[in-house]
Amino acid sequence: MAEVLIDLRHIFKTYDPDGKAPVPVLNDVSLQVETGEYVAIMGPSGSGKSTLMNIIGCLDLPTAGEFYMGNENVLEKNENDLSDLRNRMIGFVFQNFNLLPRETALENVALPLLYAGMGRKERLEKARAALDAVGLSDRAEFLPTQLSGGQKQRVAIARAMINHPSILLADEPTGALDSASGRQVMELFRELNQQGVTVVMITHAPEIAENADRTIRILDGRIAEGGAEA
Ligand code: ADP
Ligand code: MG
């Protein structure tokens, strides 16, 4: 029996930057993702995808609702426990790669291990293996500016997976890539999913969503299709 890994129940998110005009962005969103699934969350620009990703990634809190990750009640955690949970459970991939521009590919990949307190030698060894796994052994000493978009995203994927998180969470991972590089990124996601990683990929592009096994549609901050099973 597959178990539910990500369980969002009746999530609301309202932004109110100046305290005068509350903007409702997520409106009663319920969705469940099982361990080992590969899902796409698809919707047009402005529909609330990134807001939802930030909540799933424990980077932002909902205004109301319930959120469980495995057995853990996410919304009851303090800042420290939340960042622990995030580091342990989730690898992030963003549209614009978010690599440190002055660090080599290898140093970028090794960075999460530095935060985890690992020594330099072991860090770089693991980072080399991770770069190897995305086919970039020969680019270890390159700076991000010396890499193509597709190579940058593969470095970002190696960094996301270096701590062996259960979940790969990606926001428009192919949004800045040409179609050939996009395909390579999709092949890597599929490989990782076959290795047991739960993949949640956010996209506005149907041809990218097609790579997932299930598509959840979001429209104006509401789940339009494919959300909660129950
Ligand atoms: P998507 O990723 O689907 O394009 P977003 O989640 O980024 O959509 O944004 C959904 C809506 O929420 C947009 O109307 C946006 O203007 C609004 N929004 C997002 N972040 C904020 C914020 N920090 N403050 C106010 N409004 C926001
Ligand atoms: Mg977005």
PDB file of C-alpha atoms and ligand atoms in Angstrom:
ATOM      1  CA  MET A   1       0.000   0.000   0.000  1.00  0.00           C
ATOM      2  CA  ALA A   2       1.446   3.338  -1.013  1.00  0.00           C
ATOM      3  CA  GLU A   3       1.594   5.895   1.717  1.00  0.00           C
ATOM      4  CA  VAL A   4       0.777   9.568   1.484  1.00  0.00           C
ATOM      5  CA  LEU A   5       3.945  11.653   1.705  1.00  0.00           C
ATOM      6  CA  ILE A   6       2.559  15.135   1.084  1.00  0.00           C
ATOM      7  CA  ASP A   7      -0.896  15.849   2.457  1.00  0.00           C
ATOM      8  CA  LEU A   8      -2.392  19.323   2.064  1.00  0.00           C
ATOM      9  CA  ARG A   9      -5.881  19.871   3.425  1.00  0.00           C
ATOM     10  CA  HIS A  10      -7.969  22.961   2.843  1.00  0.00           C
ATOM     11  CA  ILE A  11      -5.017  25.258   2.360  1.00  0.00           C
ATOM     12  CA  PHE A  12      -5.680  28.978   2.031  1.00  0.00           C
ATOM     13  CA  LYS A  13      -3.086  31.656   1.351  1.00  0.00           C
ATOM     14  CA  THR A  14      -3.854  35.338   1.372  1.00  0.00           C
ATOM     15  CA  TYR A  15      -1.281  38.065   0.791  1.00  0.00           C
ATOM     16  CA  ASP A  16      -1.884  41.406   2.408  1.00  0.00           C
ATOM     17  CA  PRO A  17       1.324  43.401   1.947  1.00  0.00           C
ATOM     18  CA  ASP A  18       0.051  46.781   3.184  1.00  0.00           C
ATOM     19  CA  GLY A  19      -2.680  45.492   5.466  1.00  0.00           C
ATOM     20  CA  LYS A  20      -5.357  47.148   3.363  1.00  0.00           C
ATOM     21  CA  ALA A  21      -6.187  44.944   0.422  1.00  0.00           C
ATOM     22  CA  PRO A  22      -5.972  41.212   1.120  1.00  0.00           C
ATOM     23  CA  VAL A  23      -5.265  39.199  -2.047  1.00  0.00           C
ATOM     24  CA  PRO A  24      -6.524  35.620  -1.849  1.00  0.00           C
ATOM     25  CA  VAL A  25      -4.063  33.445  -3.814  1.00  0.00           C
ATOM     26  CA  LEU A  26      -4.810  29.870  -2.719  1.00  0.00           C
ATOM     27  CA  ASN A  27      -8.417  29.028  -2.038  1.00  0.00           C
ATOM     28  CA  ASP A  28      -9.193  25.715  -0.303  1.00  0.00           C
ATOM     29  CA  VAL A  29      -6.422  23.679  -1.933  1.00  0.00           C
ATOM     30  CA  SER A  30      -6.382  19.991  -0.957  1.00  0.00           C
ATOM     31  CA  LEU A  31      -3.959  17.576  -2.555  1.00  0.00           C
ATOM     32  CA  GLN A  32      -2.118  14.410  -1.714  1.00  0.00           C
ATOM     33  CA  VAL A  33       1.053  12.940  -3.171  1.00  0.00           C
ATOM     34  CA  GLU A  34       2.103   9.382  -2.405  1.00  0.00           C
ATOM     35  CA  THR A  35       5.652   8.206  -1.793  1.00  0.00           C
ATOM     36  CA  GLY A  36       7.314   7.464  -5.127  1.00  0.00           C
ATOM     37  CA  GLU A  37       4.836   9.391  -7.269  1.00  0.00           C
ATOM     38  CA  TYR A  38       5.811  11.756 -10.078  1.00  0.00           C
ATOM     39  CA  VAL A  39       3.250  14.542 -10.316  1.00  0.00           C
ATOM     40  CA  ALA A  40       3.024  17.754 -12.263  1.00  0.00           C
ATOM     41  CA  ILE A  41       1.181  20.778 -10.926  1.00  0.00           C
ATOM     42  CA  MET A  42       0.062  22.695 -13.968  1.00  0.00           C
ATOM     43  CA  GLY A  43      -1.663  26.042 -14.340  1.00  0.00           C
ATOM     44  CA  PRO A  44      -1.391  29.357 -16.146  1.00  0.00           C
ATOM     45  CA  SER A  45       0.788  32.225 -15.000  1.00  0.00           C
ATOM     46  CA  GLY A  46      -0.584  33.837 -11.847  1.00  0.00           C
ATOM     47  CA  SER A  47      -2.683  30.813 -10.843  1.00  0.00           C
ATOM     48  CA  GLY A  48      -0.748  30.297  -7.588  1.00  0.00           C
ATOM     49  CA  LYS A  49       1.771  27.615  -8.550  1.00  0.00           C
ATOM     50  CA  SER A  50       4.839  29.200  -6.992  1.00  0.00           C
ATOM     51  CA  THR A  51       2.870  30.115  -3.889  1.00  0.00           C
ATOM     52  CA  LEU A  52       1.853  26.458  -3.594  1.00  0.00           C
ATOM     53  CA  MET A  53       5.430  25.286  -4.208  1.00  0.00           C
ATOM     54  CA  ASN A  54       6.705  27.564  -1.435  1.00  0.00           C
ATOM     55  CA  ILE A  55       4.191  26.041   0.953  1.00  0.00           C
ATOM     56  CA  ILE A  56       4.953  22.435  -0.077  1.00  0.00           C
ATOM     57  CA  GLY A  57       8.666  23.272   0.277  1.00  0.00           C
ATOM     58  CA  CYS A  58       8.121  24.624   3.806  1.00  0.00           C
ATOM     59  CA  LEU A  59       9.523  27.980   2.646  1.00  0.00           C
ATOM     60  CA  ASP A  60       6.279  29.803   3.399  1.00  0.00           C
ATOM     61  CA  LEU A  61       3.282  29.127   5.628  1.00  0.00           C
ATOM     62  CA  PRO A  62      -0.360  29.040   4.585  1.00  0.00           C
ATOM     63  CA  THR A  63      -2.888  31.421   6.110  1.00  0.00           C
ATOM     64  CA  ALA A  64      -5.111  28.463   7.021  1.00  0.00           C
ATOM     65  CA  GLY A  65      -5.316  24.714   6.524  1.00  0.00           C
ATOM     66  CA  GLU A  66      -3.481  21.529   7.485  1.00  0.00           C
ATOM     67  CA  PHE A  67      -0.231  20.169   6.070  1.00  0.00           C
ATOM     68  CA  TYR A  68       1.424  16.842   6.863  1.00  0.00           C
ATOM     69  CA  MET A  69       4.672  15.521   5.441  1.00  0.00           C
ATOM     70  CA  GLY A  70       4.953  11.813   6.202  1.00  0.00           C
ATOM     71  CA  ASN A  71       4.016  11.589   9.865  1.00  0.00           C
ATOM     72  CA  GLU A  72       4.989  15.155  10.620  1.00  0.00           C
ATOM     73  CA  ASN A  73       2.590  17.999  11.226  1.00  0.00           C
ATOM     74  CA  VAL A  74       4.402  20.741   9.333  1.00  0.00           C
ATOM     75  CA  LEU A  75       2.374  23.672  10.630  1.00  0.00           C
ATOM     76  CA  GLU A  76       3.132  22.833  14.267  1.00  0.00           C
ATOM     77  CA  LYS A  77       6.893  23.095  13.800  1.00  0.00           C
ATOM     78  CA  ASN A  78       9.135  25.981  14.829  1.00  0.00           C
ATOM     79  CA  GLU A  79      11.622  27.623  12.432  1.00  0.00           C
ATOM     80  CA  ASN A  80      14.491  25.298  13.378  1.00  0.00           C
ATOM     81  CA  ASP A  81      12.535  22.067  13.031  1.00  0.00           C
ATOM     82  CA  LEU A  82      11.082  23.331   9.787  1.00  0.00           C
ATOM     83  CA  SER A  83      14.490  24.012   8.279  1.00  0.00           C
ATOM     84  CA  ASP A  84      15.637  20.562   9.485  1.00  0.00           C
ATOM     85  CA  LEU A  85      12.653  18.945   7.805  1.00  0.00           C
ATOM     86  CA  ARG A  86      13.356  20.916   4.628  1.00  0.00           C
ATOM     87  CA  ASN A  87      17.040  19.940   4.506  1.00  0.00           C
ATOM     88  CA  ARG A  88      16.267  16.306   5.216  1.00  0.00           C
ATOM     89  CA  MET A  89      13.271  15.832   2.946  1.00  0.00           C
ATOM     90  CA  ILE A  90      13.375  18.236   0.013  1.00  0.00           C
ATOM     91  CA  GLY A  91      15.657  19.057  -2.900  1.00  0.00           C
ATOM     92  CA  PHE A  92      14.756  22.263  -4.735  1.00  0.00           C
ATOM     93  CA  VAL A  93      15.178  23.070  -8.415  1.00  0.00           C
ATOM     94  CA  PHE A  94      14.221  26.508  -9.732  1.00  0.00           C
ATOM     95  CA  GLN A  95      13.685  27.979 -13.186  1.00  0.00           C
ATOM     96  CA  ASN A  96      16.737  30.229 -12.873  1.00  0.00           C
ATOM     97  CA  PHE A  97      19.053  27.629 -11.309  1.00  0.00           C
ATOM     98  CA  ASN A  98      19.975  29.750  -8.238  1.00  0.00           C
ATOM     99  CA  LEU A  99      23.669  28.848  -8.455  1.00  0.00           C
ATOM    100  CA  LEU A 100      26.287  30.943  -6.642  1.00  0.00           C
ATOM    101  CA  PRO A 101      28.012  32.830  -9.491  1.00  0.00           C
ATOM    102  CA  ARG A 102      31.512  32.960  -7.961  1.00  0.00           C
ATOM    103  CA  GLU A 103      31.657  29.283  -7.028  1.00  0.00           C
ATOM    104  CA  THR A 104      32.542  26.400  -9.344  1.00  0.00           C
ATOM    105  CA  ALA A 105      30.021  23.742 -10.331  1.00  0.00           C
ATOM    106  CA  LEU A 106      31.671  21.430  -7.803  1.00  0.00           C
ATOM    107  CA  GLU A 107      31.487  23.963  -4.948  1.00  0.00           C
ATOM    108  CA  ASN A 108      27.856  24.721  -5.775  1.00  0.00           C
ATOM    109  CA  VAL A 109      26.945  21.048  -5.580  1.00  0.00           C
ATOM    110  CA  ALA A 110      28.891  20.607  -2.323  1.00  0.00           C
ATOM    111  CA  LEU A 111      27.263  23.591  -0.608  1.00  0.00           C
ATOM    112  CA  PRO A 112      24.397  21.756   1.171  1.00  0.00           C
ATOM    113  CA  LEU A 113      27.001  19.418   2.697  1.00  0.00           C
ATOM    114  CA  LEU A 114      28.858  22.419   4.111  1.00  0.00           C
ATOM    115  CA  TYR A 115      25.634  23.481   5.837  1.00  0.00           C
ATOM    116  CA  ALA A 116      25.295  19.914   7.100  1.00  0.00           C
ATOM    117  CA  GLY A 117      28.736  20.259   8.734  1.00  0.00           C
ATOM    118  CA  MET A 118      30.643  17.745   6.594  1.00  0.00           C
ATOM    119  CA  GLY A 119      34.438  18.090   6.164  1.00  0.00           C
ATOM    120  CA  ARG A 120      35.845  19.502   2.921  1.00  0.00           C
ATOM    121  CA  LYS A 121      37.438  16.345   1.534  1.00  0.00           C
ATOM    122  CA  GLU A 122      34.305  14.220   1.955  1.00  0.00           C
ATOM    123  CA  ARG A 123      32.145  17.065   0.668  1.00  0.00           C
ATOM    124  CA  LEU A 124      34.068  17.387  -2.568  1.00  0.00           C
ATOM    125  CA  GLU A 125      34.201  13.622  -3.056  1.00  0.00           C
ATOM    126  CA  LYS A 126      30.421  13.368  -2.787  1.00  0.00           C
ATOM    127  CA  ALA A 127      29.932  16.401  -5.007  1.00  0.00           C
ATOM    128  CA  ARG A 128      32.154  14.823  -7.685  1.00  0.00           C
ATOM    129  CA  ALA A 129      30.042  11.680  -7.631  1.00  0.00           C
ATOM    130  CA  ALA A 130      26.855  13.767  -7.866  1.00  0.00           C
ATOM    131  CA  LEU A 131      28.225  15.713 -10.853  1.00  0.00           C
ATOM    132  CA  ASP A 132      29.195  12.423 -12.440  1.00  0.00           C
ATOM    133  CA  ALA A 133      25.612  11.192 -12.020  1.00  0.00           C
ATOM    134  CA  VAL A 134      24.308  14.130 -14.076  1.00  0.00           C
ATOM    135  CA  GLY A 135      27.015  13.682 -16.729  1.00  0.00           C
ATOM    136  CA  LEU A 136      29.114  16.723 -15.813  1.00  0.00           C
ATOM    137  CA  SER A 137      32.361  15.284 -14.385  1.00  0.00           C
ATOM    138  CA  ASP A 138      34.295  17.262 -16.968  1.00  0.00           C
ATOM    139  CA  ARG A 139      32.735  20.593 -15.902  1.00  0.00           C
ATOM    140  CA  ALA A 140      33.512  20.396 -12.168  1.00  0.00           C
ATOM    141  CA  GLU A 141      35.832  23.410 -12.136  1.00  0.00           C
ATOM    142  CA  PHE A 142      33.692  25.623 -14.394  1.00  0.00           C
ATOM    143  CA  LEU A 143      31.897  28.707 -13.107  1.00  0.00           C
ATOM    144  CA  PRO A 144      28.157  29.012 -13.825  1.00  0.00           C
ATOM    145  CA  THR A 145      28.852  31.674 -16.488  1.00  0.00           C
ATOM    146  CA  GLN A 146      30.962  29.091 -18.334  1.00  0.00           C
ATOM    147  CA  LEU A 147      28.078  26.597 -18.499  1.00  0.00           C
ATOM    148  CA  SER A 148      25.071  26.360 -20.805  1.00  0.00           C
ATOM    149  CA  GLY A 149      21.573  26.683 -19.347  1.00  0.00           C
ATOM    150  CA  GLY A 150      21.046  22.929 -19.498  1.00  0.00           C
ATOM    151  CA  GLN A 151      24.376  22.295 -17.772  1.00  0.00           C
ATOM    152  CA  LYS A 152      23.509  24.834 -15.059  1.00  0.00           C
ATOM    153  CA  GLN A 153      20.226  23.075 -14.403  1.00  0.00           C
ATOM    154  CA  ARG A 154      21.991  19.706 -14.189  1.00  0.00           C
ATOM    155  CA  VAL A 155      24.382  21.217 -11.616  1.00  0.00           C
ATOM    156  CA  ALA A 156      21.338  22.495  -9.717  1.00  0.00           C
ATOM    157  CA  ILE A 157      19.787  19.001  -9.811  1.00  0.00           C
ATOM    158  CA  ALA A 158      23.025  17.459  -8.501  1.00  0.00           C
ATOM    159  CA  ARG A 159      22.981  20.018  -5.666  1.00  0.00           C
ATOM    160  CA  ALA A 160      19.300  19.322  -4.938  1.00  0.00           C
ATOM    161  CA  MET A 161      19.952  15.584  -4.613  1.00  0.00           C
ATOM    162  CA  ILE A 162      23.254  15.648  -2.721  1.00  0.00           C
ATOM    163  CA  ASN A 163      21.602  15.004   0.669  1.00  0.00           C
ATOM    164  CA  HIS A 164      19.407  12.236  -0.792  1.00  0.00           C
ATOM    165  CA  PRO A 165      16.085  13.950  -0.077  1.00  0.00           C
ATOM    166  CA  SER A 166      12.809  12.009  -0.432  1.00  0.00           C
ATOM    167  CA  ILE A 167      11.227  14.751  -2.525  1.00  0.00           C
ATOM    168  CA  LEU A 168      12.429  16.645  -5.582  1.00  0.00           C
ATOM    169  CA  LEU A 169      10.437  19.878  -5.818  1.00  0.00           C
ATOM    170  CA  ALA A 170      10.882  21.835  -9.031  1.00  0.00           C
ATOM    171  CA  ASP A 171       9.362  25.156 -10.114  1.00  0.00           C
ATOM    172  CA  GLU A 172       9.352  25.534 -13.923  1.00  0.00           C
ATOM    173  CA  PRO A 173      12.606  23.529 -14.187  1.00  0.00           C
ATOM    174  CA  THR A 174      12.718  23.773 -17.983  1.00  0.00           C
ATOM    175  CA  GLY A 175      11.317  27.303 -18.213  1.00  0.00           C
ATOM    176  CA  ALA A 176      14.661  28.880 -19.154  1.00  0.00           C
ATOM    177  CA  LEU A 177      15.928  26.040 -21.347  1.00  0.00           C
ATOM    178  CA  ASP A 178      15.901  25.163 -25.028  1.00  0.00           C
ATOM    179  CA  SER A 179      13.893  22.057 -25.836  1.00  0.00           C
ATOM    180  CA  ALA A 180      16.883  19.670 -26.115  1.00  0.00           C
ATOM    181  CA  SER A 181      18.187  20.705 -22.666  1.00  0.00           C
ATOM    182  CA  GLY A 182      14.638  20.507 -21.329  1.00  0.00           C
ATOM    183  CA  ARG A 183      14.441  16.908 -22.504  1.00  0.00           C
ATOM    184  CA  GLN A 184      17.700  16.061 -20.722  1.00  0.00           C
ATOM    185  CA  VAL A 185      16.345  17.542 -17.514  1.00  0.00           C
ATOM    186  CA  MET A 186      13.153  15.513 -17.922  1.00  0.00           C
ATOM    187  CA  GLU A 187      15.241  12.347 -18.435  1.00  0.00           C
ATOM    188  CA  LEU A 188      17.070  13.037 -15.172  1.00  0.00           C
ATOM    189  CA  PHE A 189      13.792  13.576 -13.319  1.00  0.00           C
ATOM    190  CA  ARG A 190      12.508  10.258 -14.655  1.00  0.00           C
ATOM    191  CA  GLU A 191      15.700   8.461 -13.580  1.00  0.00           C
ATOM    192  CA  LEU A 192      15.491   9.953 -10.095  1.00  0.00           C
ATOM    193  CA  ASN A 193      11.847   8.939  -9.835  1.00  0.00           C
ATOM    194  CA  GLN A 194      12.759   5.400 -10.887  1.00  0.00           C
ATOM    195  CA  GLN A 195      15.309   5.401  -8.074  1.00  0.00           C
ATOM    196  CA  GLY A 196      12.444   6.121  -5.653  1.00  0.00           C
ATOM    197  CA  VAL A 197      12.476   9.909  -5.390  1.00  0.00           C
ATOM    198  CA  THR A 198       9.026  11.503  -5.181  1.00  0.00           C
ATOM    199  CA  VAL A 199       8.914  14.233  -7.822  1.00  0.00           C
ATOM    200  CA  VAL A 200       6.649  17.289  -7.691  1.00  0.00           C
ATOM    201  CA  MET A 201       7.135  19.472 -10.740  1.00  0.00           C
ATOM    202  CA  ILE A 202       5.424  22.785 -11.292  1.00  0.00           C
ATOM    203  CA  THR A 203       4.923  23.967 -14.854  1.00  0.00           C
ATOM    204  CA  HIS A 204       2.660  26.002 -17.096  1.00  0.00           C
ATOM    205  CA  ALA A 205       3.617  23.865 -20.124  1.00  0.00           C
ATOM    206  CA  PRO A 206       1.461  20.837 -21.053  1.00  0.00           C
ATOM    207  CA  GLU A 207       4.311  19.137 -22.953  1.00  0.00           C
ATOM    208  CA  ILE A 208       6.430  19.265 -19.782  1.00  0.00           C
ATOM    209  CA  ALA A 209       3.579  18.099 -17.527  1.00  0.00           C
ATOM    210  CA  GLU A 210       3.219  15.076 -19.833  1.00  0.00           C
ATOM    211  CA  ASN A 211       6.457  13.700 -18.404  1.00  0.00           C
ATOM    212  CA  ALA A 212       4.773  13.127 -15.041  1.00  0.00           C
ATOM    213  CA  ASP A 213       2.479  10.226 -14.180  1.00  0.00           C
ATOM    214  CA  ARG A 214      -0.292  12.471 -12.831  1.00  0.00           C
ATOM    215  CA  THR A 215      -1.202  16.076 -13.476  1.00  0.00           C
ATOM    216  CA  ILE A 216      -2.893  18.302 -10.917  1.00  0.00           C
ATOM    217  CA  ARG A 217      -4.415  21.404 -12.436  1.00  0.00           C
ATOM    218  CA  ILE A 218      -4.629  24.694 -10.602  1.00  0.00           C
ATOM    219  CA  LEU A 219      -6.707  27.630 -11.778  1.00  0.00           C
ATOM    220  CA  ASP A 220      -7.193  30.921  -9.920  1.00  0.00           C
ATOM    221  CA  GLY A 221      -5.832  29.394  -6.721  1.00  0.00           C
ATOM    222  CA  ARG A 222      -8.135  26.385  -6.768  1.00  0.00           C
ATOM    223  CA  ILE A 223      -7.470  22.760  -7.703  1.00  0.00           C
ATOM    224  CA  ALA A 224      -9.367  22.226 -10.923  1.00  0.00           C
ATOM    225  CA  GLU A 225      -8.437  18.560 -11.440  1.00  0.00           C
ATOM    226  CA  GLY A 226      -6.362  15.717 -10.001  1.00  0.00           C
ATOM    227  CA  GLY A 227      -5.890  16.912  -6.412  1.00  0.00           C
ATOM    228  CA  ALA A 228      -7.194  14.985  -3.414  1.00  0.00           C
ATOM    229  CA  GLU A 229      -7.977  11.310  -3.897  1.00  0.00           C
ATOM    230  CA  ALA A 230     -10.646  11.314  -1.203  1.00  0.00           C
TER     231      ALA A 230
HETATM  232  P1  ADP B   1       2.331  31.392 -10.617  1.00  0.00           P
HETATM  233  O1  ADP B   1       3.580  30.799 -10.062  1.00  0.00           O
HETATM  234  O2  ADP B   1       1.274  30.376 -10.950  1.00  0.00           O
HETATM  235  O3  ADP B   1       2.577  32.289 -11.787  1.00  0.00           O
HETATM  236  P2  ADP B   1       2.255  32.867  -8.112  1.00  0.00           P
HETATM  237  O4  ADP B   1       2.039  31.887  -7.034  1.00  0.00           O
HETATM  238  O5  ADP B   1       3.623  33.397  -8.294  1.00  0.00           O
HETATM  239  O6  ADP B   1       1.660  32.312  -9.484  1.00  0.00           O
HETATM  240  O7  ADP B   1       1.299  34.124  -7.869  1.00  0.00           O
HETATM  241  C1  ADP B   1      -0.121  33.975  -7.738  1.00  0.00           C
HETATM  242  C2  ADP B   1      -0.739  35.329  -7.387  1.00  0.00           C
HETATM  243  O8  ADP B   1      -0.288  35.731  -6.092  1.00  0.00           O
HETATM  244  C3  ADP B   1      -0.364  36.439  -8.338  1.00  0.00           C
HETATM  245  O9  ADP B   1      -1.525  37.211  -8.560  1.00  0.00           O
HETATM  246  C4  ADP B   1       0.651  37.238  -7.565  1.00  0.00           C
HETATM  247  O10 ADP B   1       0.597  38.587  -7.909  1.00  0.00           O
HETATM  248  C5  ADP B   1       0.251  37.023  -6.128  1.00  0.00           C
HETATM  249  N1  ADP B   1       1.427  37.045  -5.220  1.00  0.00           N
HETATM  250  C6  ADP B   1       2.454  36.158  -5.231  1.00  0.00           C
HETATM  251  N2  ADP B   1       3.360  36.458  -4.268  1.00  0.00           N
HETATM  252  C7  ADP B   1       2.897  37.570  -3.648  1.00  0.00           C
HETATM  253  C8  ADP B   1       3.369  38.390  -2.567  1.00  0.00           C
HETATM  254  N3  ADP B   1       4.507  38.094  -1.920  1.00  0.00           N
HETATM  255  N4  ADP B   1       2.610  39.459  -2.203  1.00  0.00           N
HETATM  256  C9  ADP B   1       1.456  39.741  -2.844  1.00  0.00           C
HETATM  257  N5  ADP B   1       0.945  39.011  -3.856  1.00  0.00           N
HETATM  258  C10 ADP B   1       1.651  37.942  -4.267  1.00  0.00           C
HETATM  259 MG    MG B   2       5.526  30.750 -10.701  1.00  0.00          MG
END
